Structures are given as C-alpha cells and as structure tokens.
mmCIF file of C-alpha atoms in Angstrom:
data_model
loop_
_atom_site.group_PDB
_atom_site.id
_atom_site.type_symbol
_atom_site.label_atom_id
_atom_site.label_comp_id
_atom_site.label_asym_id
_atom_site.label_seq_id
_atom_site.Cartn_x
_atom_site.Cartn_y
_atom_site.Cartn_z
ATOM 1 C CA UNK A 1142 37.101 18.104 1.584
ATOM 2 C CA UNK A 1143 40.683 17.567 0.010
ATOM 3 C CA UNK A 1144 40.732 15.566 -3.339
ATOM 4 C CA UNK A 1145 42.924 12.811 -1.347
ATOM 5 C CA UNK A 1146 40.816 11.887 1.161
ATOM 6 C CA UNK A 1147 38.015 11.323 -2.009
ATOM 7 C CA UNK A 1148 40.421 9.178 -3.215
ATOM 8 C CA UNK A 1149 41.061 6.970 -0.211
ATOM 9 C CA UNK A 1150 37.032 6.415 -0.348
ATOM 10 C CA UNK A 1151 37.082 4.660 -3.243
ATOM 11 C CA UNK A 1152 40.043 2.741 -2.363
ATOM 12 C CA UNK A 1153 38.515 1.516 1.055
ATOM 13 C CA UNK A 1154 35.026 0.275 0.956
ATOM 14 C CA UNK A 1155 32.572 0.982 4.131
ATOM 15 C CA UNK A 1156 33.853 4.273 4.683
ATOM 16 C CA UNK A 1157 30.357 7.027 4.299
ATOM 17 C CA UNK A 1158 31.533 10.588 2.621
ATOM 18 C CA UNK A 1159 29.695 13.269 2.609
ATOM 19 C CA UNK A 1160 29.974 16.532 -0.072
ATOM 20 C CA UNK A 1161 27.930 19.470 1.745
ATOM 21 C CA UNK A 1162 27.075 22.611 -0.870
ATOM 22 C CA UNK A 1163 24.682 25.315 -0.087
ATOM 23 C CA UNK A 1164 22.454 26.241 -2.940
ATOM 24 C CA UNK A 1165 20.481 30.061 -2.925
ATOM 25 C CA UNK A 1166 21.306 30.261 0.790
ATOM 26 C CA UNK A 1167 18.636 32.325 2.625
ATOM 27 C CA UNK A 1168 20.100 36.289 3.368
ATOM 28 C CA UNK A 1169 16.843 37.277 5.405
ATOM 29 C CA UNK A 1170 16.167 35.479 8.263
ATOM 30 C CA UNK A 1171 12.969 33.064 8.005
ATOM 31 C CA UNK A 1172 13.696 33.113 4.160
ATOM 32 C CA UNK A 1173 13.292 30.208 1.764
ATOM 33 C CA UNK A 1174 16.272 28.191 1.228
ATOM 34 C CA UNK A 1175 17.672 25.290 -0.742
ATOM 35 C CA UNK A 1176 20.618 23.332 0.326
ATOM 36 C CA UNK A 1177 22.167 19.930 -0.930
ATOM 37 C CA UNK A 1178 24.119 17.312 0.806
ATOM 38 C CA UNK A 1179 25.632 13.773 -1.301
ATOM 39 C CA UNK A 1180 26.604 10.430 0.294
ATOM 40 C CA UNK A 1181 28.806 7.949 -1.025
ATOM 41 C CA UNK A 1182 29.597 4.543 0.571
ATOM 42 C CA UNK A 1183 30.289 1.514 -1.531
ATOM 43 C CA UNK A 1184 30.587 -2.406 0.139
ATOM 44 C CA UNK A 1185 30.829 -5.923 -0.618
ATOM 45 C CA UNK A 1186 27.924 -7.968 -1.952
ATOM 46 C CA UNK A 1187 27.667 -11.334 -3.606
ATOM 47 C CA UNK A 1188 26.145 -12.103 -6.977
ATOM 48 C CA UNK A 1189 22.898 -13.869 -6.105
ATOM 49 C CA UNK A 1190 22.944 -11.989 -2.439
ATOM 50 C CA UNK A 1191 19.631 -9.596 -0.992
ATOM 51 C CA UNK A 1192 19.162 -5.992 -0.113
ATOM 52 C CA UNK A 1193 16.134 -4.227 1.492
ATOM 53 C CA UNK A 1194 16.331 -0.519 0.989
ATOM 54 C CA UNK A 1195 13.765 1.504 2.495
ATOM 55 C CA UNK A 1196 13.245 5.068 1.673
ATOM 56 C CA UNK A 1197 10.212 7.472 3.008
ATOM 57 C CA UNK A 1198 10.696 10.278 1.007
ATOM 58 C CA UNK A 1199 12.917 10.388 -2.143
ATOM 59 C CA UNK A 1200 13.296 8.850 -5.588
ATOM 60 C CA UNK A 1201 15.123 5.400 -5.340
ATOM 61 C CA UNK A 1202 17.095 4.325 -8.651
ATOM 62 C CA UNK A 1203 18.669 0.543 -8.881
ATOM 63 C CA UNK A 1204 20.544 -0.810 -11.481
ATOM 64 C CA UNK A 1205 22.235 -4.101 -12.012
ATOM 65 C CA UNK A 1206 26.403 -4.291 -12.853
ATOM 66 C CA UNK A 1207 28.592 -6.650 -13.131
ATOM 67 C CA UNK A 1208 30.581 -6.574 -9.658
ATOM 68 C CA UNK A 1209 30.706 -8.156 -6.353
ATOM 69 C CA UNK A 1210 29.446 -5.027 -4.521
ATOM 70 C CA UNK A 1211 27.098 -2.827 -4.120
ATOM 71 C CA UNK A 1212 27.480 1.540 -4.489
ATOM 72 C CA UNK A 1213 25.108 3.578 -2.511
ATOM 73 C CA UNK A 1214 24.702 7.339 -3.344
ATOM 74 C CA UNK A 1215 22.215 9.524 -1.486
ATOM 75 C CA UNK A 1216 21.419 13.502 -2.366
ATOM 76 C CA UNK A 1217 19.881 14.840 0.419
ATOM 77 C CA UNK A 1218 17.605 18.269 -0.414
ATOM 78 C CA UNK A 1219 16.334 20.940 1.762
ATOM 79 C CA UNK A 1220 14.139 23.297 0.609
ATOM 80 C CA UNK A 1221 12.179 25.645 3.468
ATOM 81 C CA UNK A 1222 12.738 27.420 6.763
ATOM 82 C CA UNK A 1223 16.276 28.376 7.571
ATOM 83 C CA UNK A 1224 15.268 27.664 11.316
ATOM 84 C CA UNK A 1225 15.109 23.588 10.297
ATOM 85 C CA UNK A 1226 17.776 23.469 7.902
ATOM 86 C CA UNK A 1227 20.819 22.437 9.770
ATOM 87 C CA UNK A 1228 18.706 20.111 12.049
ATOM 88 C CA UNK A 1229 17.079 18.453 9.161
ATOM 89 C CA UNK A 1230 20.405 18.354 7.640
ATOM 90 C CA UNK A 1231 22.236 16.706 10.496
ATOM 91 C CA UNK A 1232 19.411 14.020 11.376
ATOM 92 C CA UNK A 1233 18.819 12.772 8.022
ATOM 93 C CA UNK A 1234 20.826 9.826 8.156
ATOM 94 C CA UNK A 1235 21.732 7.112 5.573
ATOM 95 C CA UNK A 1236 22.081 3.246 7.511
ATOM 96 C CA UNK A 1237 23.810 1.177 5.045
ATOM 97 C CA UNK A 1238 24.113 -2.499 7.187
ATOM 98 C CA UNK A 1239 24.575 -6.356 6.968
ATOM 99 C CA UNK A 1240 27.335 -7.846 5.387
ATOM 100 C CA UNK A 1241 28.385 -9.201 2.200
ATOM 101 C CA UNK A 1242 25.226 -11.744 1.504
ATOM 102 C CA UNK A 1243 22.431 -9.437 2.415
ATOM 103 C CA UNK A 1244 22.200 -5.553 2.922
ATOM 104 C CA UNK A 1245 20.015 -3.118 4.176
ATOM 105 C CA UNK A 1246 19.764 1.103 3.014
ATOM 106 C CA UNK A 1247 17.600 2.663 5.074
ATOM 107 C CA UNK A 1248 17.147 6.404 5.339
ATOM 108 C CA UNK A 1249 16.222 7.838 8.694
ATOM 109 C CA UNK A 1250 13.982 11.156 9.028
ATOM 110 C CA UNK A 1251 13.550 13.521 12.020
ATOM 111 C CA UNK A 1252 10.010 12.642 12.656
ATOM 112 C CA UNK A 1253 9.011 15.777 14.146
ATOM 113 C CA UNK A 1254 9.682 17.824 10.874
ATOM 114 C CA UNK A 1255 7.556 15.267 8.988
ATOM 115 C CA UNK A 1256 4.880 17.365 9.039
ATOM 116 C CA UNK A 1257 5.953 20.787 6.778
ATOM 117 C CA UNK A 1258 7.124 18.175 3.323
ATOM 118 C CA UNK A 1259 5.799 18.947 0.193
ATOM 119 C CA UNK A 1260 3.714 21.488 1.217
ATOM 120 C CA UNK A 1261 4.647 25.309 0.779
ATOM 121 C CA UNK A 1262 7.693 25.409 3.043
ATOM 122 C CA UNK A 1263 9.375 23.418 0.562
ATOM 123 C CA UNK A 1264 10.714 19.914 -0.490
ATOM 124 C CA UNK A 1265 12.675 17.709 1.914
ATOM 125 C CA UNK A 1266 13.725 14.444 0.436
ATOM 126 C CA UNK A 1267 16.714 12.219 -0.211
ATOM 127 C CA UNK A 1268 17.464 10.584 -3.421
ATOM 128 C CA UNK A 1269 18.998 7.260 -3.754
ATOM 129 C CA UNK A 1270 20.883 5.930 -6.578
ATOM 130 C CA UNK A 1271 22.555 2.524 -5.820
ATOM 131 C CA UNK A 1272 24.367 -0.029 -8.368
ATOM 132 C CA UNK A 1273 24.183 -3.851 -7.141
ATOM 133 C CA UNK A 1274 25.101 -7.180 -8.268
ATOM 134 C CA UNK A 1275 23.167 -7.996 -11.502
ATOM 135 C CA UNK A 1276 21.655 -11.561 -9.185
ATOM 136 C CA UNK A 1277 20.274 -9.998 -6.555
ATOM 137 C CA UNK A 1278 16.962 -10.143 -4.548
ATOM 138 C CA UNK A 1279 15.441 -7.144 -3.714
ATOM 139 C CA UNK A 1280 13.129 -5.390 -1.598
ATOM 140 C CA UNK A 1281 12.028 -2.003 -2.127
ATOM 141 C CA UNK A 1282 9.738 -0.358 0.494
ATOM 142 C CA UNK A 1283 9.671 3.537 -0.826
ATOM 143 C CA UNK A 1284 6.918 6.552 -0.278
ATOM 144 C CA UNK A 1285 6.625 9.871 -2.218
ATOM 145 C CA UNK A 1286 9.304 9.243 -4.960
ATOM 146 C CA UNK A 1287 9.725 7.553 -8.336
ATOM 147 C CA UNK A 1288 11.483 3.781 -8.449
ATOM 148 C CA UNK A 1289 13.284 3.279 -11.222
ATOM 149 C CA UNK A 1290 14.442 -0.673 -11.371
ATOM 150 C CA UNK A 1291 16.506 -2.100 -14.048
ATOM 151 C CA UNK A 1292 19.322 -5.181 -14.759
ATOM 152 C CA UNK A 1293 18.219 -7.191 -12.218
ATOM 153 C CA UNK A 1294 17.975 -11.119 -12.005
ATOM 154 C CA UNK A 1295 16.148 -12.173 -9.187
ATOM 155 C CA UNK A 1296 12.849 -11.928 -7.226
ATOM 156 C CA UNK A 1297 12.251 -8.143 -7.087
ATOM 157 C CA UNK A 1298 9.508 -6.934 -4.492
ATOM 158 C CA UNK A 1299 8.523 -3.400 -4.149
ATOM 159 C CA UNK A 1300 5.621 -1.794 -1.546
ATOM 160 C CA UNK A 1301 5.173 1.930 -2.681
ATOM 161 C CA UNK A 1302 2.744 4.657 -1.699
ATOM 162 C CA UNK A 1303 2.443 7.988 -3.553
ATOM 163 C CA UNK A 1304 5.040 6.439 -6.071
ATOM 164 C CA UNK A 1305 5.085 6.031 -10.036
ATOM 165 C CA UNK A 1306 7.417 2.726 -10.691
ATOM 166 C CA UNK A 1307 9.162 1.793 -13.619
ATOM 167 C CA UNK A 1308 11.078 -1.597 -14.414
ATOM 168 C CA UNK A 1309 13.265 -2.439 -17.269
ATOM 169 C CA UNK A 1310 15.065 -5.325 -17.933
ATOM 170 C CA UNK A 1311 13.819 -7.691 -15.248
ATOM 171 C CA UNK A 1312 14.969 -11.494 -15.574
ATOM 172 C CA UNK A 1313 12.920 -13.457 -12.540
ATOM 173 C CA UNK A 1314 10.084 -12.660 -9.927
ATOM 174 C CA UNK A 1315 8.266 -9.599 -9.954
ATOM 175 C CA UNK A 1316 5.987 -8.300 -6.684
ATOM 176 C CA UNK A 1317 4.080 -5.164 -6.557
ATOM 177 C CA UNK A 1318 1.979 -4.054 -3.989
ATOM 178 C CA UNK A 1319 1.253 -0.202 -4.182
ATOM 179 C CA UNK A 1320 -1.042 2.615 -3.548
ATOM 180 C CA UNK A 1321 -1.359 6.169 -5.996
ATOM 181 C CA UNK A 1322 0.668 5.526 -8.687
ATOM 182 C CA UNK A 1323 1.546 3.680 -11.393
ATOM 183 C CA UNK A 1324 3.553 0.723 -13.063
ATOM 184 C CA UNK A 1325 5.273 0.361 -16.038
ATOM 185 C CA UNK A 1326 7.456 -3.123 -16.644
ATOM 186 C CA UNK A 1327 9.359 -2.939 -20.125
ATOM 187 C CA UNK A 1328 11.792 -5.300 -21.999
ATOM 188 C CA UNK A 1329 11.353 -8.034 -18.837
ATOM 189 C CA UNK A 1330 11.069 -11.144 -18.658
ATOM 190 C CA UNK A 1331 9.087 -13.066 -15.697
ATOM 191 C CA UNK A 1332 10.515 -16.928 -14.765
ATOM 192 C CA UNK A 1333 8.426 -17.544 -11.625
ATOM 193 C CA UNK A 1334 5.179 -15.377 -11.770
ATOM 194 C CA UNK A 1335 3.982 -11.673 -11.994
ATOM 195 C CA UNK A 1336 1.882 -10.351 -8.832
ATOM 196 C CA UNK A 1337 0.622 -6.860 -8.707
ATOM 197 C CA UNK A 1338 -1.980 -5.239 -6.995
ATOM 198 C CA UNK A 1339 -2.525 -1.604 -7.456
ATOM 199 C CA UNK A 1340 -5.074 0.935 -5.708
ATOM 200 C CA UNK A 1341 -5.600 4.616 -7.655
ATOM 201 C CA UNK A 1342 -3.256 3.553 -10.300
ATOM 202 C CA UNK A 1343 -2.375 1.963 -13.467
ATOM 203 C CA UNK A 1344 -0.458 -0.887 -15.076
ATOM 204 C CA UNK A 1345 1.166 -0.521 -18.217
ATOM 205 C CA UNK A 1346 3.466 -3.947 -18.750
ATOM 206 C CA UNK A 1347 4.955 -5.325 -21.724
ATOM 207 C CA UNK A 1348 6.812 -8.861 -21.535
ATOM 208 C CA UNK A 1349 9.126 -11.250 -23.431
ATOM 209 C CA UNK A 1350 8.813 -13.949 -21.404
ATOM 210 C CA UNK A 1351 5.745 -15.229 -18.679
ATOM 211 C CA UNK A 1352 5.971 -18.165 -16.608
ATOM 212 C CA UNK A 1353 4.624 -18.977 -13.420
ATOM 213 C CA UNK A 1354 1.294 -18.368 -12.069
ATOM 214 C CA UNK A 1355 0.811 -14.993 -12.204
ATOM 215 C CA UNK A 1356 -2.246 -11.808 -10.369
ATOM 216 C CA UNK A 1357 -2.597 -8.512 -11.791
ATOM 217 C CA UNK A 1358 -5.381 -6.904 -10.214
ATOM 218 C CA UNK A 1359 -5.976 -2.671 -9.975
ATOM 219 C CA UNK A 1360 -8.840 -0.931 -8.264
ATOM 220 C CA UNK A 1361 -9.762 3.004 -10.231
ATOM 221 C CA UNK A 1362 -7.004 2.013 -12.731
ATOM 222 C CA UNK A 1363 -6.518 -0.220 -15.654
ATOM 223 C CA UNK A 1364 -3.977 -3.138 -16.836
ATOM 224 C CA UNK A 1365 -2.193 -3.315 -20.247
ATOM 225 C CA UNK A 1366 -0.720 -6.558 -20.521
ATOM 226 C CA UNK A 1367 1.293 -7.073 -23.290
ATOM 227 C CA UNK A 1368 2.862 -11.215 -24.208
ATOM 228 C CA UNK A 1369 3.939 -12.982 -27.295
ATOM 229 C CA UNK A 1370 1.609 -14.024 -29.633
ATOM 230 C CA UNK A 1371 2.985 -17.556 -28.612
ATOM 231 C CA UNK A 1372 2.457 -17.649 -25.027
ATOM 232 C CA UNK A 1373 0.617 -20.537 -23.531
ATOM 233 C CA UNK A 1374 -1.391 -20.095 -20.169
ATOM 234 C CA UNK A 1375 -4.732 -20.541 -18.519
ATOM 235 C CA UNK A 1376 -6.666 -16.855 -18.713
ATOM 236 C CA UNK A 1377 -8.676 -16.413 -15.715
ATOM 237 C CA UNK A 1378 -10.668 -12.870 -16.501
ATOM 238 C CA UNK A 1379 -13.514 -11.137 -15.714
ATOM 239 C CA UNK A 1380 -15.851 -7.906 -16.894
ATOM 240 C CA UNK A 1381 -18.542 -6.072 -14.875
ATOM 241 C CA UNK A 1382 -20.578 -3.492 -15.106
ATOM 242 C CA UNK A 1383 -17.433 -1.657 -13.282
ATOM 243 C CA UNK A 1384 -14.994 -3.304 -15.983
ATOM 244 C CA UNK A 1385 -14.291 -4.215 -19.771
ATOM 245 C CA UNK A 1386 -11.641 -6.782 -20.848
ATOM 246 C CA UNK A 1387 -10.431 -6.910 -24.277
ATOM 247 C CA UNK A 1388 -7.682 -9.751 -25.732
ATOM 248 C CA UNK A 1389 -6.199 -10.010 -29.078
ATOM 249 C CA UNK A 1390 -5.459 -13.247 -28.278
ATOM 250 C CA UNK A 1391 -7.917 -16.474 -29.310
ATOM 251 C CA UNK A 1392 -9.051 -18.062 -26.203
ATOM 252 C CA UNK A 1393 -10.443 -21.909 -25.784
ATOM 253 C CA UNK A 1394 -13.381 -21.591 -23.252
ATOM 254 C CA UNK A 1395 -13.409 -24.399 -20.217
ATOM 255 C CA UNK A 1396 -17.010 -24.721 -20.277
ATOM 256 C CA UNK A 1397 -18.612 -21.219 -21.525
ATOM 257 C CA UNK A 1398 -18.048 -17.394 -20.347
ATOM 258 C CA UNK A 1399 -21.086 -17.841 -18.573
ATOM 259 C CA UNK A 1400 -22.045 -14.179 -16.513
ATOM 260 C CA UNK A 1401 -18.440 -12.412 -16.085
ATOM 261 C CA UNK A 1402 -16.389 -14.871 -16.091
ATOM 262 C CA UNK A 1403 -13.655 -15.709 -18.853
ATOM 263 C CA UNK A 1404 -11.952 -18.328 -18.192
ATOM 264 C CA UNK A 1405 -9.576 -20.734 -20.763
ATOM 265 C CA UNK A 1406 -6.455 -22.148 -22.715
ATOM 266 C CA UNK A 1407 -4.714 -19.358 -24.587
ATOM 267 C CA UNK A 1408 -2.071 -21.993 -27.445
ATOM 268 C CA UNK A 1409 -2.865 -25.202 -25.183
ATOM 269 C CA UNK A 1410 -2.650 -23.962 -21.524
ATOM 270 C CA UNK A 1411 -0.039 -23.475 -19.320
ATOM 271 C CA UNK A 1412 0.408 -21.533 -16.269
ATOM 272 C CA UNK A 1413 -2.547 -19.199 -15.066
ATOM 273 C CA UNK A 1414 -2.931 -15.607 -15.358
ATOM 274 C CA UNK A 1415 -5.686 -14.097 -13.431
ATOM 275 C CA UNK A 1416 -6.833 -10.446 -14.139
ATOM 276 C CA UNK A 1417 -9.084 -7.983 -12.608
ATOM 277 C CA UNK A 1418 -9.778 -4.138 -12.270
ATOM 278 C CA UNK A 1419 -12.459 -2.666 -10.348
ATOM 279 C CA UNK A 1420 -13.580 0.672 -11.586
ATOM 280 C CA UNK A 1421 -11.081 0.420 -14.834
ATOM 281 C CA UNK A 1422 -10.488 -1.886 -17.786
ATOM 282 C CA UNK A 1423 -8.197 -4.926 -18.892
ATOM 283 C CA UNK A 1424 -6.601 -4.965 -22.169
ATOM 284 C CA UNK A 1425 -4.331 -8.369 -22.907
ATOM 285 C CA UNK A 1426 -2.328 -7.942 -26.113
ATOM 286 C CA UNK A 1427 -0.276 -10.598 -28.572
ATOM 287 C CA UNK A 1428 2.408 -9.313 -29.582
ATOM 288 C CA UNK A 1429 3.879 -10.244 -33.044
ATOM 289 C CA UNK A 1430 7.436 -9.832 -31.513
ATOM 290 C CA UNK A 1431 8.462 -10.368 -27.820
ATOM 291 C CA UNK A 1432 8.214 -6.422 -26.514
#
C-alpha cells in the first residue's frame, strides 16, 4: 500500500485499512504457517458515549484518552494449515458500527474453522487494541484472550470465559461476570458499587475509593480485597468448612457472628459489601494508604 493513501486514513475517519505481511510462509504444501494481517479504522465518539466490543478469540486492550473519538486496531494471526489460511484470512472480519454516541467492535469468525484453534494446528486469533473517550461506558464480552482495561470513567462491564482480566485506573462502576480466569483491579476507584462473580478463578483487587453496594463472590478461587484503613461500610461475610475469611480491619458485630455468618459496621457503617468464596478463601485488607 503507498505511504499516501496511509496518510489519507488518518485524515478521513471511517475509512478500514488493512496492512497484509506474511510471516515464515509455508514452502511445502500442508506445512505450518504464520501470517499477520493489521486493521486500522478510527471514528467519532462523545465523551460520556458507550461501546460494546465483542471479541471470541483474541486479547482486547482499552485505554482511555483525551479525544472525541475512538481508534480501533485489530492484528489478525494465522498460525496452521496453508489449505485455511487465505479463507480464514479473508472471513475474519472486523464490524466497527453505530455512530458517534454509542459503538459497537465486533469481530466475526468463520465458524466452520472454529474447531482446529489452539490446538496443534496452530493459533488463530485477532487482537484488539482500541483508544476511547476517557467517559465512556463499556461493555466487554471477550473469550480466550487477556483484557487489559485502563483510564476509564464510567460503568465498565465485562463477561469473559477462558480470560485473565486486568483493570487499572477505573473511576465509576465495575461488573464482572467470568469463567477460568482471573481478576486483578489496581489504582481504581469504585463510585457506584463493585460486582464480581468468578468461577475457577481468582480476585486480586486493590482500591482507593468504595462506594455503593458492592458482591464479590468466587467459586475454586479466592478474593483479596484491599480498602483504606478509613473506609466505612456494612461487611456482610461468611466462612465454612469450604472457606476462611480473614480482615485486618475491626468490625462492630450487629448482633453476634453466630454459625458462619459475619456480619457488621466497619468505622460506623456505610454501604454494604458482601463476600463469599466457595472452595477458596477471603482476605479483606486496610490499607494504611489508598492502594
């Protein structure tokens, strides 16, 4: 592709371009082969605007910046069978839709070549990296990938399977429901309530800020919950023979821990924050210093 017509991209917003490059191209027929493709499109969107980006196989990266609009680039890889490559290659699609107060990514798969991914005739996947407006509500639905989430202001909801997730530097609402992996929430701080449920995985979160009624519950995982040593809120806990919970904070029963329940005002009260694991353990930590 000629350098100029790179340069018009940039200049006109909507427009997809693609940069193709073969990487240890197969020489035998039925050989092993890894090939990359990158997308770039780039549109309008409005601080305080939505996306939903859904993703099926791939790593999905979103960061927060300071303009009205939102940059999408997608790395398509092809590792395997010569026979599917220019197939796969062709009807892996990036939809980038809506308009400038809500937008959808949405990678699209040829179903029928689902079946050979991550097994021994090689990775198939697409990669998304895409930069939004810093207020922005978004929706993450993802599978087989790592999410990497930070600079956002706004209700943040993410469904993953087979996915480890990281968040940094979250101002708002946090939602996560997800299945084989794990969380990790860093430097964040939560306005209108945490919820995360997690199956086969673990929570590792760290806080300068909780408000709102918040649910952390994992099943064959644990939760580390890390707040100020000044936060106020209603701790709503429990230990089983399954479970342990641990706190270094000083809690002020309502009634008595009677059987496995823990339930009372951590510094007077305030919003409650239920916790549970099932086959795991709880550990809620003050923190000298907001983390």
């Amino acid at each position: 592709m000629k350098r100029s017509s790179t340069h018009r991209f940039w200049l006109r917003t909507e427009i997809p371009i693609f940069v193709f490059a073969a990487l240890a191209l197969a020489i035998a027929p039925g050989a092993v082969a890894q090939i990359e493709e990158d997308f770039h499109q780039q549109v309008s969107l409005i601080s305080g605007g939505s996306v939903l980006v859904e993703n099926g196989r791939g790593d999905v990266s979103i960061e927060g910046w300071e303009k009205a609009e939102m940059q999408v680039d997608a790395h398509k890889i092809f590792e395997g069978d010569s026979a599917d490559r220019d197939r796969w290659m062709r009807e892996t699609k990036i939809h980038v839709e809506g308009d400038e107060h809500h937008r959808s990514v949405r990678v699209e798969y040829p179903n029928d070549l689902l079946h050979s991914w991550g097994g021994w005739n090689g990775r198939r996947a697409v990669n998304l990296t895409i930069h939004l407006p810093r207020q922005v509500n978004a929706e993450l639905k993802t599978d087989r990938g790592h999410v990497i989430v930070q600079r956002i202001a706004g209700r943040l909801d993410i469904g993953s399977d087979r996915c480890d997730v990281d968040v940094s530097r979250l101002d708002g609402e946090l939602r996560v429901h997800a299945d084989r992996g794990d969380v990790k929430v860093r430097d964040s701080s939560i306005r209108t309530g945490i919820r995360v449920s997690l199956d086969r995985g673990s929570a590792q979160i760290a806080l300068q800020h909780l408000g709102g009624d918040s649910d952390l519950q994992v099943s064959r995982g644990d939760i580390s919950l890390t707040l100020p040593k000044s936060a106020a809120f209603v701790l709503d806990a429990e230990r089983t023979r399954r479970s342990s919970f641990r706190t270094d904070f000083a809690v002020l029963a309502r009634g008595s821990f009677g059987g496995n329940s823990i339930r009372g005002d951590v510094n007077g009260g305030g919003p409650t924050l239920r916790l549970r694991a099932d086959r795991g353990g709880v550990w809620l930590h003050a923190a000298e210093q907001a983390q």
